[in-house]
PDB file of C-alpha atoms in Angstrom:
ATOM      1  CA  UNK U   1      16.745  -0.130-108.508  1.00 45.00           C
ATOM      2  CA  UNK U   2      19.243  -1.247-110.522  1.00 49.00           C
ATOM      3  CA  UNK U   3      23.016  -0.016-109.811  1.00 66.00           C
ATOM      4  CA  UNK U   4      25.578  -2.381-111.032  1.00 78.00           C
ATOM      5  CA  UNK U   5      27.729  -1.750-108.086  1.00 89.00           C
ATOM      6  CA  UNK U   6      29.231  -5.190-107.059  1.00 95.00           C
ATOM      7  CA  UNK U   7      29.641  -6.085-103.199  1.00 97.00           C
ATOM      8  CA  UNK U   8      31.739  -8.144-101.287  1.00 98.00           C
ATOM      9  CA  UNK U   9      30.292  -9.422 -97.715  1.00 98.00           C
ATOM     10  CA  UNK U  10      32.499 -10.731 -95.359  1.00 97.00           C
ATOM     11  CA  UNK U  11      31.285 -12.363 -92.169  1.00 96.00           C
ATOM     12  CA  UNK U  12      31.926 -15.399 -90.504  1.00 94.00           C
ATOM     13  CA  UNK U  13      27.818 -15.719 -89.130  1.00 94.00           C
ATOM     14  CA  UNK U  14      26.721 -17.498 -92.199  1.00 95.00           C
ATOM     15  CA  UNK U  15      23.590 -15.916 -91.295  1.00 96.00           C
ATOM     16  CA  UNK U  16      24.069 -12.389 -90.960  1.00 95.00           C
ATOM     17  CA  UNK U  17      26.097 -12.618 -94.269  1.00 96.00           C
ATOM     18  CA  UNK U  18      23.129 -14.039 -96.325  1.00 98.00           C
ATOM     19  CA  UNK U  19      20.597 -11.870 -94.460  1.00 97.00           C
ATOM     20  CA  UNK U  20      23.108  -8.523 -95.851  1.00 97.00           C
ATOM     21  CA  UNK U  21      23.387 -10.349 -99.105  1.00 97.00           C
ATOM     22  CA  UNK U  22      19.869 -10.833 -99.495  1.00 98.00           C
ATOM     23  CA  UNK U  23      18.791  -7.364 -98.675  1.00 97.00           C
ATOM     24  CA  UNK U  24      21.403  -6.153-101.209  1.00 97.00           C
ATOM     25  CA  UNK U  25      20.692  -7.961-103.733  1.00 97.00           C
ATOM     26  CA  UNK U  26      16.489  -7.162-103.403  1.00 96.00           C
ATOM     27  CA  UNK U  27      18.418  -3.862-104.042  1.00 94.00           C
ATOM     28  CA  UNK U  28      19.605  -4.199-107.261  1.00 94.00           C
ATOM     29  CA  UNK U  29      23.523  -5.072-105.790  1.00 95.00           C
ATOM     30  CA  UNK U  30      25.248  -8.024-107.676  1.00 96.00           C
ATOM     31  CA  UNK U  31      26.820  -9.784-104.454  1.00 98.00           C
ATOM     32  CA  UNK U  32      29.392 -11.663-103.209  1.00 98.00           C
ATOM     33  CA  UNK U  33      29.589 -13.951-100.199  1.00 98.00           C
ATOM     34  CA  UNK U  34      32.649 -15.013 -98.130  1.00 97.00           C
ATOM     35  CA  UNK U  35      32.828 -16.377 -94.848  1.00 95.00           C
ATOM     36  CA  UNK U  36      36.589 -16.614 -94.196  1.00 95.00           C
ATOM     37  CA  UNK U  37      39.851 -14.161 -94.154  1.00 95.00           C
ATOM     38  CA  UNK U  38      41.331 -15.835 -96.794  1.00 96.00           C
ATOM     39  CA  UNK U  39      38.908 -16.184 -98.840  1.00 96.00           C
ATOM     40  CA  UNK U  40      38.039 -12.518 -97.969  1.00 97.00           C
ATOM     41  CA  UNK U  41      41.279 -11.596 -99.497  1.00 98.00           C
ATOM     42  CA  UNK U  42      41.826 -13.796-102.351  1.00 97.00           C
ATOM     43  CA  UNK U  43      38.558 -13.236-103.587  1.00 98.00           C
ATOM     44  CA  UNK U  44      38.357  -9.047-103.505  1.00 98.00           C
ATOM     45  CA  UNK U  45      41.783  -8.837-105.154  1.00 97.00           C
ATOM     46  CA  UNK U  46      41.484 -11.526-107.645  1.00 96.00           C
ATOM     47  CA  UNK U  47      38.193  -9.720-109.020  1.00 96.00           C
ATOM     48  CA  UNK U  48      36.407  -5.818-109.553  1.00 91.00           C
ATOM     49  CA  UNK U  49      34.499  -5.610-106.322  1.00 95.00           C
ATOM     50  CA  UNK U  50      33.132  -1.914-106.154  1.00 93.00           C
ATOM     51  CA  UNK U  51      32.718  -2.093-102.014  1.00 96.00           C
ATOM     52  CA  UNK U  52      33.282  -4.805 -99.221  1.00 97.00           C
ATOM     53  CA  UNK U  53      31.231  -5.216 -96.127  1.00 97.00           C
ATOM     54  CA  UNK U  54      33.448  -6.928 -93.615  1.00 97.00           C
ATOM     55  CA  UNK U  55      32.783  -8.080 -89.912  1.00 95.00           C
ATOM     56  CA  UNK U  56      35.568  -6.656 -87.600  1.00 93.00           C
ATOM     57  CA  UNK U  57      35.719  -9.381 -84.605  1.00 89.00           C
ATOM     58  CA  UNK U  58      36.153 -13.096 -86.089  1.00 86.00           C
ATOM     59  CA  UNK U  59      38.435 -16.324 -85.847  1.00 85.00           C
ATOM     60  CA  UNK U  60      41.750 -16.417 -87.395  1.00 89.00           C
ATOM     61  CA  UNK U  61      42.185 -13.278 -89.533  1.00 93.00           C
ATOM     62  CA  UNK U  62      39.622 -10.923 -88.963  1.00 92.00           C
ATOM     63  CA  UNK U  63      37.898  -8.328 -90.954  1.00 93.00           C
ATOM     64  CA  UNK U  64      40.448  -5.781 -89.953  1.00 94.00           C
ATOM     65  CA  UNK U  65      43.681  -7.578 -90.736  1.00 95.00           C
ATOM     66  CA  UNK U  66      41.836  -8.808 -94.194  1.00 97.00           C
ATOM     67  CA  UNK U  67      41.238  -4.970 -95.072  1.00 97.00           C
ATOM     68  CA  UNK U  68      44.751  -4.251 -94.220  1.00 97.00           C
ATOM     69  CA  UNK U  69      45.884  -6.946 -96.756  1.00 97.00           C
ATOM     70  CA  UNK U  70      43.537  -5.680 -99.283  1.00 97.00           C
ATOM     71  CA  UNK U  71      44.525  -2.222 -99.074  1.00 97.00           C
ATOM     72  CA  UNK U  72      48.300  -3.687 -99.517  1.00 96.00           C
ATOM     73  CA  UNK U  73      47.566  -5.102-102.809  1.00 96.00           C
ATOM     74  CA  UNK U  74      44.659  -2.560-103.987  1.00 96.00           C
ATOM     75  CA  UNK U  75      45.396   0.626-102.439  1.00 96.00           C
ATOM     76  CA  UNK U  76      41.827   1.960-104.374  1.00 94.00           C
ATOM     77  CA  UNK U  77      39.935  -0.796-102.273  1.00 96.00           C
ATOM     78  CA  UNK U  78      36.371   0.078-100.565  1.00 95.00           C
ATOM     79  CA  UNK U  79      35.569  -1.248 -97.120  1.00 96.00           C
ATOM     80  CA  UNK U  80      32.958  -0.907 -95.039  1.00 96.00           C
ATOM     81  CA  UNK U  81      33.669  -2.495 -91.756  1.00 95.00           C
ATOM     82  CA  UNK U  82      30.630  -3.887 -89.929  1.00 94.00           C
ATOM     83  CA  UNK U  83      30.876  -4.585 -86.062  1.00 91.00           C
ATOM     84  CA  UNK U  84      29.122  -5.511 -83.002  1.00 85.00           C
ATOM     85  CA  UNK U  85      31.549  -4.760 -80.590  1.00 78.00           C
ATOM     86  CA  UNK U  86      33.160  -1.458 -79.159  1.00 69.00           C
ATOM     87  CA  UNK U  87      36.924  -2.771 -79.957  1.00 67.00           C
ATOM     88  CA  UNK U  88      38.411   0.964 -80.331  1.00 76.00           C
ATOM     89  CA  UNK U  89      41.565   0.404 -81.184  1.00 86.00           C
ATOM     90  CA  UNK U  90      40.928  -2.105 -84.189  1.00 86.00           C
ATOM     91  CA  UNK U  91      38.496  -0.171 -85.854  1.00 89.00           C
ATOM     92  CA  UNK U  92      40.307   3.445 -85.325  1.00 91.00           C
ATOM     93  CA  UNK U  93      43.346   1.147 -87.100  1.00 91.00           C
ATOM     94  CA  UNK U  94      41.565   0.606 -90.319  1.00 93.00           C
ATOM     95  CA  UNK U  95      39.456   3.701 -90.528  1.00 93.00           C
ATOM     96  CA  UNK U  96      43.088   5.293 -90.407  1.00 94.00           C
ATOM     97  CA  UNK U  97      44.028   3.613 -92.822  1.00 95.00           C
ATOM     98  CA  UNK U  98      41.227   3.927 -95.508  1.00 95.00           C
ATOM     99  CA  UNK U  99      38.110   2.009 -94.672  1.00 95.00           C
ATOM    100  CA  UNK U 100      35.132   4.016 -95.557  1.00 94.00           C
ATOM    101  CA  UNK U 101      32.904   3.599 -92.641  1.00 92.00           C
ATOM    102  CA  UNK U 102      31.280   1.398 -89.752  1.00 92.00           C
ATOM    103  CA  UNK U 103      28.235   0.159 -89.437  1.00 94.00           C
ATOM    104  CA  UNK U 104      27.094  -1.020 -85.925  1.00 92.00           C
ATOM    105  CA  UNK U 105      25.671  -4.139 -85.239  1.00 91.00           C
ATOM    106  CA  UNK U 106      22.582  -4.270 -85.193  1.00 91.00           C
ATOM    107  CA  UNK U 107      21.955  -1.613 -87.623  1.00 93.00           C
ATOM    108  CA  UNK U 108      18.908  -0.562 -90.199  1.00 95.00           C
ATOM    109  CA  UNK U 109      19.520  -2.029 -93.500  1.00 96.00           C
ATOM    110  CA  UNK U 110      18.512   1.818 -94.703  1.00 96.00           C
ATOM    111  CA  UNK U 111      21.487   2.798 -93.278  1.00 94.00           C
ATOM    112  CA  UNK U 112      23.794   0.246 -94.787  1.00 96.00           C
ATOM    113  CA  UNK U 113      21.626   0.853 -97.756  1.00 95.00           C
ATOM    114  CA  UNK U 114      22.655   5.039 -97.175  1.00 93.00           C
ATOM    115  CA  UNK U 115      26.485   4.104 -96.970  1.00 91.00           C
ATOM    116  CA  UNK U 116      26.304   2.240-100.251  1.00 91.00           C
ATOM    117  CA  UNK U 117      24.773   4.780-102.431  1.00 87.00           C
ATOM    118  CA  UNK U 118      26.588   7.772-101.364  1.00 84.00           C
ATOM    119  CA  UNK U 119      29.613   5.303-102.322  1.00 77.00           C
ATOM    120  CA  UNK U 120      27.732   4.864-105.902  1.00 70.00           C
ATOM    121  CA  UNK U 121      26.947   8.157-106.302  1.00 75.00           C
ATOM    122  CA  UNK U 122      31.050   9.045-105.612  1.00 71.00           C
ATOM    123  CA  UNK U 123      31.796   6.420-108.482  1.00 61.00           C
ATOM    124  CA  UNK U 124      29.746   7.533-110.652  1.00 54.00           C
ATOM    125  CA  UNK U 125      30.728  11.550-110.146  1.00 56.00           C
ATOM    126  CA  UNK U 126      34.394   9.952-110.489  1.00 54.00           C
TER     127      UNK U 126
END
């Protein structure tokens, strides 16, 4: 499969973020890795990503307060959050304001898989 859609994956588990990257990318996803707020940030705005995975819960700015910042300087951003907590409140905060989902840690990679191509299939109906 071969989809052009390019993917941003922020977590701070160097491991879960190569494991999503690798699955993607056996999917036909050009990806992106970033392990960092910051970098989170500087990296989705300063380039076209189609989508961003990001981690909710992590040291220093999380995935949350990295969306937020996102959304502030590309209101047309796409974020997935990813999370392996219950934290309520943080999520219901960016879902509110524009994130496009949660998946829950652990989940199927068909179902990240799932979010990703209705998200294609929206571009490409756009």
């Amino acid at each position: 499969m071969s989809n052009n859609l390019k993917v941003l994956v922020f977590d701070d588990n160097l491991d879960v973020a190569q494991g999503v990257g690798e699955i993607l990318e056996l999917s036909g996803y050009d990806v992106t890795l970033v392990h960092d707020g910051r970098s989170a940030v500087s990296t989705y705005c300063s380039n076209h990503f189609d989508v961003g995975l990001f981690d909710v819960r992590m040291q220093g700015m999380n995935g949350v307060e990295a969306f937020l910042e996102i959304k502030r300087q590309r209101p047309d951003a796409s974020i997935i959050l990813m999370s392996g907590y219950a934290d309520d409140n943080l999520i219901a905060r960016a879902l509110e304001n524009g994130a496009l989902g949660l998946l829950s840690k652990p989940f199927e990679p068909d179902d990240m898989l799932d979010q990703l191509s209705k998200i294609c299939s929206s571009e490409t109906a756009a």
